Short mmCIF file of C-alpha atoms in Angstrom, two decimals:
data_model
loop_
_atom_site.label_atom_id
_atom_site.label_comp_id
_atom_site.label_asym_id
_atom_site.label_seq_id
_atom_site.Cartn_x
_atom_site.Cartn_y
_atom_site.Cartn_z
CA MET I 53 0.00 0.00 0.00
CA ALA I 54 2.85 2.37 0.80
CA LEU I 55 4.22 1.89 -2.71
CA ILE I 56 1.03 3.09 -4.38
CA PRO I 57 1.62 6.88 -3.91
CA VAL I 58 5.22 6.48 -5.10
CA VAL I 59 4.13 4.56 -8.21
CA VAL I 60 1.40 7.14 -8.89
CA LEU I 61 3.92 9.99 -8.56
CA ILE I 62 6.43 8.35 -10.88
CA GLY I 63 3.67 7.56 -13.38
CA PHE I 64 2.36 11.12 -13.41
CA LEU I 65 5.89 12.55 -13.70
CA ALA I 66 6.63 10.26 -16.65
CA VAL I 67 3.49 11.51 -18.41
CA VAL I 68 4.28 15.15 -17.60
CA ILE I 69 7.86 14.90 -18.87
CA THR I 70 6.65 13.17 -22.04
CA LEU I 71 4.01 15.83 -22.71
CA PHE I 72 5.83 18.98 -21.62
CA GLY I 73 9.54 18.13 -21.80
CA SER I 74 11.69 20.97 -20.48
CA ASP I 75 8.52 22.93 -19.60
CA SER I 76 7.43 20.32 -17.06
CA LEU I 77 8.49 22.56 -14.17
CA ASP I 78 6.01 25.23 -15.27
CA GLY I 79 3.15 23.40 -13.58
CA GLY I 80 2.96 19.80 -14.75
CA SER I 81 5.37 18.43 -12.15
CA GLN I 82 3.59 20.34 -9.41
CA VAL I 83 0.29 18.69 -10.38
CA ALA I 84 1.98 15.26 -10.35
CA LEU I 85 3.29 15.87 -6.81
CA LEU I 86 -0.12 16.98 -5.57
CA MET I 87 -1.75 13.91 -7.16
CA GLY I 88 0.74 11.68 -5.33
CA THR I 89 -0.01 13.58 -2.11
CA ALA I 90 -3.77 13.15 -2.59
CA VAL I 91 -3.44 9.41 -3.18
CA CYS I 92 -1.29 9.02 -0.06
CA MET I 93 -3.81 10.92 2.08
CA CYS I 94 -6.83 9.10 0.66
CA ILE I 95 -5.33 5.69 1.42
CA SER I 96 -4.22 6.75 4.89
CA ILE I 97 -7.48 8.43 5.91
CA GLY I 98 -9.87 6.06 4.12
CA ILE I 99 -8.26 2.71 4.98
CA TYR I 100 -5.97 3.28 7.99
CA ARG I 101 -7.99 6.04 9.68
CA VAL I 102 -5.03 8.39 10.04
CA PRO I 103 -6.53 11.66 11.36
CA TRP I 104 -6.40 14.73 9.10
CA LYS I 105 -4.92 16.81 11.92
CA LYS I 106 -1.79 14.67 11.77
CA PHE I 107 -1.28 15.57 8.12
CA GLU I 108 -2.07 19.21 8.81
CA ALA I 109 0.48 19.42 11.63
CA LYS I 110 3.18 17.77 9.51
CA LEU I 111 2.46 20.06 6.57
CA LYS I 112 2.81 23.14 8.79
CA GLN I 113 6.07 21.84 10.24
CA THR I 114 7.55 20.85 6.87
CA VAL I 115 6.66 24.07 5.08
CA GLY I 116 7.95 26.04 8.06
CA ASP I 117 11.24 24.15 7.88
CA VAL I 118 11.80 25.25 4.26
CA SER I 119 10.77 28.89 4.75
CA VAL I 120 14.39 30.04 4.97
CA THR I 121 15.18 28.01 1.86
CA LEU I 122 12.44 29.85 -0.03
CA LEU I 123 13.85 33.21 1.06
CA ILE I 124 17.30 32.08 -0.04
CA LEU I 125 15.87 31.26 -3.47
CA LEU I 126 14.39 34.74 -3.78
CA CYS I 127 17.76 36.24 -2.80
CA VAL I 128 19.47 34.00 -5.37
CA GLY I 129 17.13 35.49 -7.97
CA MET I 130 18.09 39.00 -6.85
CA LEU I 131 21.76 38.08 -6.92
CA SER I 132 21.74 36.46 -10.35
CA GLY I 133 20.05 39.50 -11.87
CA SER I 134 22.17 42.12 -10.10
CA TRP I 135 25.48 40.32 -10.69
CA MET I 136 24.72 40.18 -14.40
CA ILE I 137 23.42 43.73 -14.92
CA SER I 138 26.11 45.30 -12.70
CA GLY I 139 28.78 43.81 -14.98
CA ILE I 140 30.25 41.36 -12.44
CA VAL I 141 29.49 38.21 -14.41
CA PRO I 142 30.26 39.87 -17.79
CA THR I 143 33.65 40.99 -16.42
CA LEU I 144 34.43 37.48 -15.15
CA ILE I 145 33.44 36.06 -18.53
CA TYR I 146 35.38 38.72 -20.45
CA TYR I 147 38.67 37.96 -18.71
CA GLY I 148 37.97 34.30 -18.02
CA VAL I 149 37.57 33.28 -21.66
CA GLN I 150 40.89 34.91 -22.48
CA VAL I 151 42.75 33.13 -19.69
CA MET I 152 41.15 29.67 -19.48
CA SER I 153 41.92 27.03 -22.10
CA PRO I 154 39.02 24.89 -23.38
CA GLN I 155 41.18 21.79 -22.83
CA PHE I 156 41.53 22.42 -19.08
CA PHE I 157 38.32 24.33 -18.47
CA LEU I 158 36.26 21.42 -17.08
CA ILE I 159 38.83 20.29 -14.52
CA CYS I 160 39.54 23.90 -13.50
CA THR I 161 35.81 24.51 -13.10
CA CYS I 162 35.41 21.47 -10.88
CA VAL I 163 38.39 22.35 -8.68
CA ILE I 164 37.45 26.04 -8.37
CA CYS I 165 33.89 25.20 -7.32
CA ALA I 166 35.20 22.59 -4.87
CA LEU I 167 37.47 25.15 -3.19
CA VAL I 168 34.81 27.87 -3.03
CA SER I 169 32.23 25.45 -1.65
CA LEU I 170 34.71 24.04 0.85
CA LEU I 171 35.39 27.54 2.17
CA SER I 172 31.76 28.68 2.12
CA GLY I 173 30.10 25.42 3.18
CA SER I 174 27.32 26.04 0.67
CA SER I 175 26.87 24.42 -2.73
CA TRP I 176 23.90 26.70 -3.38
CA THR I 177 25.91 29.90 -2.87
CA THR I 178 28.81 28.52 -4.92
CA ILE I 179 26.63 27.55 -7.86
CA ALA I 180 24.61 30.78 -7.78
CA THR I 181 27.76 32.95 -7.89
CA ILE I 182 30.96 31.53 -9.37
CA GLY I 183 29.02 28.65 -10.95
CA VAL I 184 26.88 30.97 -13.08
CA ALA I 185 29.99 32.87 -14.22
CA LEU I 186 31.81 29.63 -15.13
CA LEU I 187 28.78 28.41 -17.07
CA GLY I 188 28.92 31.62 -19.08
CA ILE I 189 32.64 31.18 -19.76
CA GLY I 190 32.04 27.59 -20.87
CA HIS I 191 29.30 28.78 -23.21
CA VAL I 192 31.64 31.28 -24.84
CA LEU I 193 34.36 28.62 -25.17
CA GLY I 194 31.90 26.45 -27.07
CA LEU I 195 31.58 23.74 -24.43
CA SER I 196 28.42 21.76 -23.77
CA GLU I 197 26.34 23.30 -21.00
CA ALA I 198 25.64 19.79 -19.68
CA TRP I 199 29.37 19.06 -19.22
CA THR I 200 30.00 22.46 -17.65
CA ALA I 201 27.03 22.15 -15.28
CA GLY I 202 28.22 18.65 -14.33
CA ALA I 203 31.68 20.00 -13.45
CA ILE I 204 30.19 22.88 -11.45
CA ILE I 205 27.84 20.65 -9.47
CA SER I 206 30.48 17.95 -8.89
CA GLY I 207 32.89 20.46 -7.38
CA ALA I 208 30.24 22.33 -5.40
CA TYR I 209 28.89 19.18 -3.78
CA PHE I 210 32.37 17.95 -2.92
CA GLY I 211 32.93 21.13 -0.91
CA ASP I 212 29.43 21.06 0.56
CA LYS I 213 29.97 17.50 1.74
CA MET I 214 33.43 18.04 3.26
CA SER I 215 33.17 21.55 4.72
CA PRO I 216 32.75 21.93 8.51
CA LEU I 217 30.60 24.98 7.69
CA SER I 218 28.10 22.96 5.65
CA ASP I 219 24.63 22.51 7.12
CA THR I 220 24.33 19.00 5.63
CA THR I 221 27.66 17.97 7.15
CA ILE I 222 26.67 19.30 10.54
CA LEU I 223 23.22 17.72 10.26
CA ALA I 224 24.56 14.27 9.33
CA SER I 225 27.04 14.27 12.21
CA SER I 226 24.53 15.53 14.78
CA ALA I 227 21.69 13.24 13.61
CA THR I 228 23.92 10.18 14.10
CA GLY I 229 25.66 11.37 17.27
CA THR I 230 29.09 11.59 15.61
CA ASP I 231 31.75 14.21 16.32
CA LEU I 232 31.82 16.68 13.43
CA PHE I 233 35.53 16.43 12.59
CA THR I 234 35.56 12.66 13.14
CA HIS I 235 32.75 12.51 10.58
CA ILE I 236 34.67 14.68 8.09
CA ARG I 237 37.93 12.73 8.46
CA TYR I 238 36.11 9.45 7.95
CA MET I 239 34.43 10.76 4.78
CA THR I 240 37.84 11.33 3.19
CA LEU I 241 38.17 7.54 2.74
CA THR I 242 35.34 7.52 0.22
CA THR I 243 35.33 11.14 -0.95
CA THR I 244 39.02 11.46 -1.91
CA PRO I 245 39.09 8.56 -4.41
CA THR I 246 35.72 9.68 -5.78
CA PHE I 247 36.94 13.23 -6.37
CA LEU I 248 40.19 12.02 -7.96
CA ILE I 249 38.22 9.85 -10.38
CA THR I 250 35.91 12.78 -11.12
CA ILE I 251 38.64 15.29 -11.99
CA THR I 252 40.44 12.64 -14.06
CA ILE I 253 37.28 12.19 -16.14
CA PHE I 254 36.97 15.96 -16.63
CA LEU I 255 40.66 16.20 -17.52
CA PHE I 256 40.40 13.62 -20.31
CA ALA I 257 37.04 15.01 -21.44
CA GLY I 258 38.69 18.41 -21.81
CA PHE I 259 41.31 17.03 -24.18
CA GLY I 260 38.50 16.40 -26.65
CA ASN I 261 37.77 20.13 -26.85
CA VAL I 262 40.30 21.00 -29.52
CA SER I 263 38.11 23.16 -31.76
CA ASP I 264 39.22 26.64 -32.64
CA VAL I 265 36.96 29.02 -30.71
CA LYS I 266 39.04 32.20 -31.10
CA LEU I 267 36.53 33.76 -33.50
CA GLN I 268 33.60 33.06 -31.21
CA VAL I 269 35.54 34.30 -28.17
CA GLY I 270 36.35 37.52 -30.03
CA GLU I 271 32.70 38.07 -30.95
CA PHE I 272 31.60 37.57 -27.36
CA THR I 273 34.28 39.78 -25.79
CA ASP I 274 33.54 42.53 -28.31
CA GLY I 275 29.83 42.27 -27.56
CA LEU I 276 30.42 42.38 -23.82
CA SER I 277 32.78 45.36 -23.96
CA GLN I 278 30.39 47.31 -26.20
CA THR I 279 27.37 46.60 -23.97
CA PHE I 280 28.80 46.68 -20.45
CA HIS I 281 31.36 48.86 -18.73
CA ILE I 282 33.92 46.10 -18.17
CA SER I 283 35.92 46.98 -15.07
CA LEU I 284 37.95 45.08 -12.51
CA TRP I 285 36.30 47.29 -9.89
CA THR I 286 33.17 45.14 -10.26
CA LEU I 287 35.14 42.23 -8.77
CA LEU I 288 35.15 43.99 -5.40
CA VAL I 289 31.65 42.57 -4.89
CA PRO I 290 32.73 38.89 -5.21
CA LEU I 291 35.74 39.71 -3.02
CA LEU I 292 33.58 41.24 -0.27
CA THR I 293 31.13 38.35 -0.65
CA GLY I 294 34.03 35.97 -0.04
CA VAL I 295 34.95 37.91 3.10
CA LEU I 296 31.38 37.55 4.40
CA ILE I 297 31.46 33.84 3.68
CA ALA I 298 34.83 33.45 5.43
CA ARG I 299 33.39 35.19 8.48
CA ARG I 300 30.61 32.57 8.54
CA VAL I 301 27.80 35.02 7.90
CA PRO I 302 24.56 33.09 7.19
CA SER I 303 23.90 32.36 3.51
CA LEU I 304 20.66 34.36 3.42
CA ILE I 305 22.41 37.49 4.68
CA VAL I 306 25.40 36.97 2.36
CA LEU I 307 23.20 36.66 -0.73
CA PHE I 308 21.11 39.69 0.19
CA LEU I 309 24.07 41.95 0.98
CA SER I 310 25.88 40.80 -2.15
CA SER I 311 22.81 41.71 -4.21
CA ILE I 312 22.68 45.17 -2.64
CA MET I 313 26.41 45.75 -3.32
CA ALA I 314 25.92 44.63 -6.92
CA GLY I 315 23.00 47.05 -7.25
CA ILE I 316 25.21 49.93 -6.10
CA VAL I 317 27.85 48.93 -8.67
CA ALA I 318 25.15 48.85 -11.37
CA LEU I 319 24.07 52.40 -10.48
CA ILE I 320 27.66 53.61 -10.74
CA LEU I 321 29.03 51.67 -13.72
CA GLN I 322 26.01 50.54 -15.77
CA PRO I 323 23.46 53.40 -15.66
CA HIS I 324 22.85 53.11 -19.41
CA ILE I 325 21.74 49.49 -19.02
CA LEU I 326 19.42 50.31 -16.12
CA LYS I 327 17.82 53.05 -18.22
CA GLU I 328 17.42 50.59 -21.09
CA ILE I 329 15.70 48.10 -18.77
CA GLY I 330 13.33 50.41 -16.90
CA GLY I 331 13.58 53.88 -18.37
CA GLY I 332 15.26 55.16 -15.20
CA LEU I 333 17.95 54.18 -12.73
CA VAL I 334 15.81 53.25 -9.72
CA ARG I 335 13.07 51.61 -11.80
CA GLY I 336 15.66 49.68 -13.81
CA LEU I 337 17.41 48.44 -10.66
CA ALA I 338 14.11 47.34 -9.09
CA MET I 339 13.19 45.44 -12.28
CA THR I 340 16.63 43.80 -12.24
CA TYR I 341 15.96 42.49 -8.74
CA TYR I 342 12.44 41.19 -9.24
CA GLY I 343 11.84 40.55 -12.95
CA ALA I 344 13.15 39.26 -16.24
CA THR I 345 15.62 41.43 -18.14
CA ALA I 346 16.71 41.32 -21.77
CA ILE I 347 19.59 43.33 -23.21
CA ASP I 348 20.40 43.75 -26.90
CA THR I 349 24.13 43.17 -27.41
CA GLY I 350 23.96 42.65 -31.15
CA ASN I 351 24.68 38.93 -30.75
CA ALA I 352 21.75 36.49 -30.35
CA SER I 353 23.75 33.95 -28.33
CA LEU I 354 25.14 36.66 -26.07
CA ASN I 355 21.66 38.12 -25.58
CA GLU I 356 20.53 34.77 -24.22
CA LEU I 357 23.59 34.52 -22.00
CA VAL I 358 23.13 37.91 -20.28
CA SER I 359 19.35 37.67 -19.86
CA THR I 360 18.14 37.23 -16.26
CA GLY I 361 14.97 36.20 -14.43
CA GLY I 362 15.28 37.93 -11.07
CA MET I 363 13.09 36.82 -8.18
CA ALA I 364 10.23 36.09 -10.57
CA GLY I 365 12.41 33.48 -12.25
CA MET I 366 12.47 31.53 -8.98
CA LEU I 367 8.70 31.36 -8.48
CA ASN I 368 8.21 28.10 -10.41
CA THR I 369 10.93 26.51 -8.30
CA ILE I 370 9.36 27.78 -5.07
CA TRP I 371 5.99 26.45 -6.24
CA LEU I 372 7.54 23.08 -6.97
CA ILE I 373 9.33 22.95 -3.60
CA LEU I 374 6.07 23.59 -1.76
CA CYS I 375 4.34 20.77 -3.66
CA ALA I 376 7.30 18.44 -3.05
CA MET I 377 7.18 19.25 0.66
CA CYS I 378 3.47 18.38 0.70
CA PHE I 379 4.21 14.94 -0.75
CA GLY I 380 7.08 14.32 1.67
CA ALA I 381 5.02 15.46 4.66
CA ALA I 382 2.12 13.18 3.68
CA MET I 383 4.41 10.16 3.25
CA VAL I 384 6.01 10.77 6.67
CA ALA I 385 2.78 11.55 8.55
CA SER I 386 1.04 8.48 7.13
CA GLY I 387 3.89 6.20 8.21
CA MET I 388 4.39 4.96 4.64
CA ILE I 389 8.05 6.00 4.60
CA GLY I 390 8.64 3.94 7.73
CA SER I 391 6.86 0.93 6.25
CA LEU I 392 8.93 0.98 3.08
CA THR I 393 12.28 1.35 4.84
CA GLN I 394 11.48 -1.40 7.37
CA VAL I 395 11.17 -3.78 4.44
CA ILE I 396 14.70 -2.82 3.37
CA ILE I 397 16.14 -3.40 6.85
CA ARG I 398 14.85 -6.97 6.88
CA PHE I 399 17.28 -7.89 4.12
CA VAL I 400 20.37 -6.61 5.94
CA ARG I 401 22.71 -9.54 6.55
CA SER I 402 26.28 -8.22 6.26
CA ARG I 403 28.38 -5.06 6.57
CA ALA I 404 28.13 -4.38 2.82
CA SER I 405 24.36 -4.94 2.72
CA LEU I 406 23.92 -2.63 5.72
CA VAL I 407 25.80 0.21 4.01
CA ALA I 408 24.14 -0.54 0.67
CA SER I 409 20.72 -0.41 2.36
CA THR I 410 21.60 2.93 3.97
CA VAL I 411 22.80 4.36 0.67
CA GLY I 412 19.78 3.02 -1.21
CA THR I 413 17.39 4.38 1.40
CA GLY I 414 19.05 7.81 1.25
CA ILE I 415 18.49 7.93 -2.51
CA PHE I 416 14.95 6.60 -2.11
CA LEU I 417 14.14 9.28 0.48
CA ASN I 418 15.49 12.00 -1.81
CA ILE I 419 13.06 10.79 -4.45
CA THR I 420 10.05 10.44 -2.18
CA THR I 421 10.44 13.31 0.30
CA GLY I 422 11.95 15.84 -2.13
CA ASP I 423 14.40 17.32 0.37
CA GLN I 424 17.94 16.32 1.39
CA PHE I 425 17.58 17.51 4.98
CA ILE I 426 14.53 15.33 5.56
CA SER I 427 16.35 12.45 3.86
CA ILE I 428 19.42 12.76 6.11
CA VAL I 429 17.41 12.90 9.33
CA LEU I 430 15.08 10.04 8.38
CA ASN I 431 17.95 7.88 7.13
CA ALA I 432 19.83 8.37 10.40
CA ASP I 433 16.74 7.61 12.48
CA ILE I 434 15.90 4.48 10.51
CA PHE I 435 19.35 2.86 10.68
CA LYS I 436 20.75 4.18 13.98
CA GLN I 437 19.63 1.17 16.00
CA ALA I 438 20.64 -1.27 13.25
CA TYR I 439 24.24 0.01 13.30
CA ARG I 440 24.32 -0.25 17.10
CA THR I 441 22.94 -3.78 16.99
CA LYS I 442 25.49 -4.83 14.36
CA GLY I 443 28.29 -3.26 16.42
CA TYR I 444 29.45 -0.51 14.04
CA GLU I 445 30.51 3.00 14.97
CA SER I 446 28.16 5.87 14.27
CA ARG I 447 30.64 7.47 11.86
CA LEU I 448 29.98 4.68 9.36
CA LEU I 449 26.30 5.64 9.41
CA SER I 450 26.99 9.37 9.15
CA ARG I 451 29.33 8.80 6.18
CA SER I 452 26.81 6.54 4.44
CA CYS I 453 24.11 9.20 4.87
CA GLU I 454 26.31 11.88 3.28
CA ASP I 455 27.47 9.56 0.48
CA SER I 456 23.84 9.13 -0.54
CA ALA I 457 21.34 11.72 0.69
CA THR I 458 23.60 14.78 0.37
CA VAL I 459 25.10 14.18 -3.06
CA THR I 460 22.16 12.62 -4.93
CA SER I 461 19.60 15.28 -3.96
CA VAL I 462 20.71 17.46 -6.89
CA LEU I 463 20.04 14.59 -9.32
CA VAL I 464 16.30 14.38 -8.56
CA PRO I 465 14.28 16.86 -10.69
CA TRP I 466 11.62 17.46 -8.02
CA ASN I 467 14.01 17.56 -5.07
CA THR I 468 14.68 21.03 -3.64
CA CYS I 469 18.34 20.81 -4.71
CA GLY I 470 17.60 19.49 -8.19
CA MET I 471 14.95 22.14 -8.79
CA THR I 472 17.10 24.97 -7.46
CA GLN I 473 20.30 24.17 -9.35
CA SER I 474 18.50 23.51 -12.64
CA THR I 475 16.76 26.89 -12.28
CA VAL I 476 19.90 28.81 -11.28
CA LEU I 477 22.04 27.32 -14.05
CA GLY I 478 19.27 27.19 -16.63
CA VAL I 479 20.11 23.56 -17.38
CA PRO I 480 17.44 20.84 -16.85
CA THR I 481 18.25 18.30 -14.15
CA LEU I 482 18.07 15.32 -16.50
CA THR I 483 20.41 17.14 -18.92
CA TYR I 484 23.28 17.61 -16.44
CA LEU I 485 22.64 14.38 -14.47
CA PRO I 486 24.89 12.07 -16.58
CA TYR I 487 27.84 14.45 -16.13
CA CYS I 488 27.71 14.89 -12.33
CA PHE I 489 30.34 12.21 -11.88
CA PHE I 490 31.13 13.00 -8.26
CA ASN I 491 27.46 12.69 -7.30
CA LEU I 492 27.01 9.47 -9.27
CA ILE I 493 30.18 7.75 -8.08
CA SER I 494 29.92 8.66 -4.37
CA PRO I 495 27.16 6.13 -3.48
CA LEU I 496 28.96 3.37 -5.38
CA MET I 497 32.28 4.19 -3.70
CA SER I 498 30.63 4.02 -0.28
CA ILE I 499 29.35 0.51 -1.00
CA LEU I 500 32.69 -0.58 -2.50
CA ILE I 501 34.69 0.57 0.55
CA ALA I 502 32.24 -1.27 2.82
CA LEU I 503 32.55 -4.40 0.68
CA ILE I 504 36.34 -4.27 0.90
CA GLY I 505 36.17 -3.51 4.63
CA TRP I 506 38.81 -0.77 4.48
CA ARG I 507 38.98 0.89 7.90
CA ILE I 508 35.53 -0.27 8.98
CA TYR I 509 35.66 -0.30 12.77
CA ARG I 510 33.63 -2.09 15.38
CA ALA I 511 32.09 0.04 18.12
CA ALA I 512 33.24 0.02 21.75
CA PRO I 513 34.29 -1.81 23.85
CA GLU I 514 36.63 -3.65 21.46
CA ASN I 515 37.04 -0.78 18.96
CA THR I 516 39.15 -3.03 16.77
CA GLU I 517 39.37 -3.00 13.04
CA GLU I 518 37.24 -5.56 11.30
CA GLN I 519 39.17 -7.93 9.08
#
């Protein structure tokens, strides 16, 4: 019975994607999620007599838990518009395409995003800032947006997973009762080989980019310089944003302040663009923050690159997140999530099957609940006693949760991470999915290390390494 809402959701999503394709996020996917929610509630109330108040309370709690996330999304919309119109992203693209080689662009992109995310602790902030600029550079260099997005996401989620500032890292360690830095050190055993494999793939993939793009680069740089006031002074905003991140200022505040600073730069350096957008400086800046903007650069491809959506461009994503949270809340309140995962636990017989079950459940929860935070907490709660009973340390559970729930969330189109990153980058989730090698390999590496038994420790009192 618990499988029925999941099957209904998947069926509706398959129909929506078939009918609407890349436009499925404009409403079709939201309808599919609500249909799955309705089926879950009907079964629970009609057959199992679950009271409506239980669903209502869980819905209030779940939506309340993502309220900050929704505000962050609106600030990301402000930031993406203001960073573009102020000339920050155009300046980064202008100089970046002249410095970076197409052959080494993918590996450099992955490493840069990994470092920024490691320092900031936020994959979302990394992708919304430096990620957007790198995607633009890749576009000018003639690289596939799917490959570039895959490199950006792979690097950003490496840093998000390993940073002591990351909320998912802190959540996984606290939910399993593991010391934060013990958790991070233990993750290096699976994360390091995964990241090395990932950058090796991007290195060899880059060698295939041998086409001559000098003409295209020249057209783009000319178009940018003629449209925007290209100035290194604009890079003060990313620099100050980095200082805020280093000082551990909350992401919501960082994004908002960075948007305000970019708006000031736009008033000083790009007044002609603001007048073109809104007919006046203040009106143009306001429209940059909240609405779609289109600038004529004389180059059709460049016009598409520098167009922005503002806060309005995030509304479909916010709508989808709310619908996904409704489905996740219904599945949790009804007890269906618990029923499905208990079936999985019954098949646990060995160390490898225990880790594989944890990893599989983390992915399953990302698909059914639509949120990585819910997935991490539920995964930890479900398997905590099983790891104790089997005699394994909590750090094995915390690592398994991160190797699955954290990294695969961005691969699910209706998950909050998948929806957000596809919207910010302008690349559909299913388009970049095959190229997010770090995110795809991490769950497999976790299972492989468990199968080998490398540094898998028994819990106290023996605390000896299992052979």
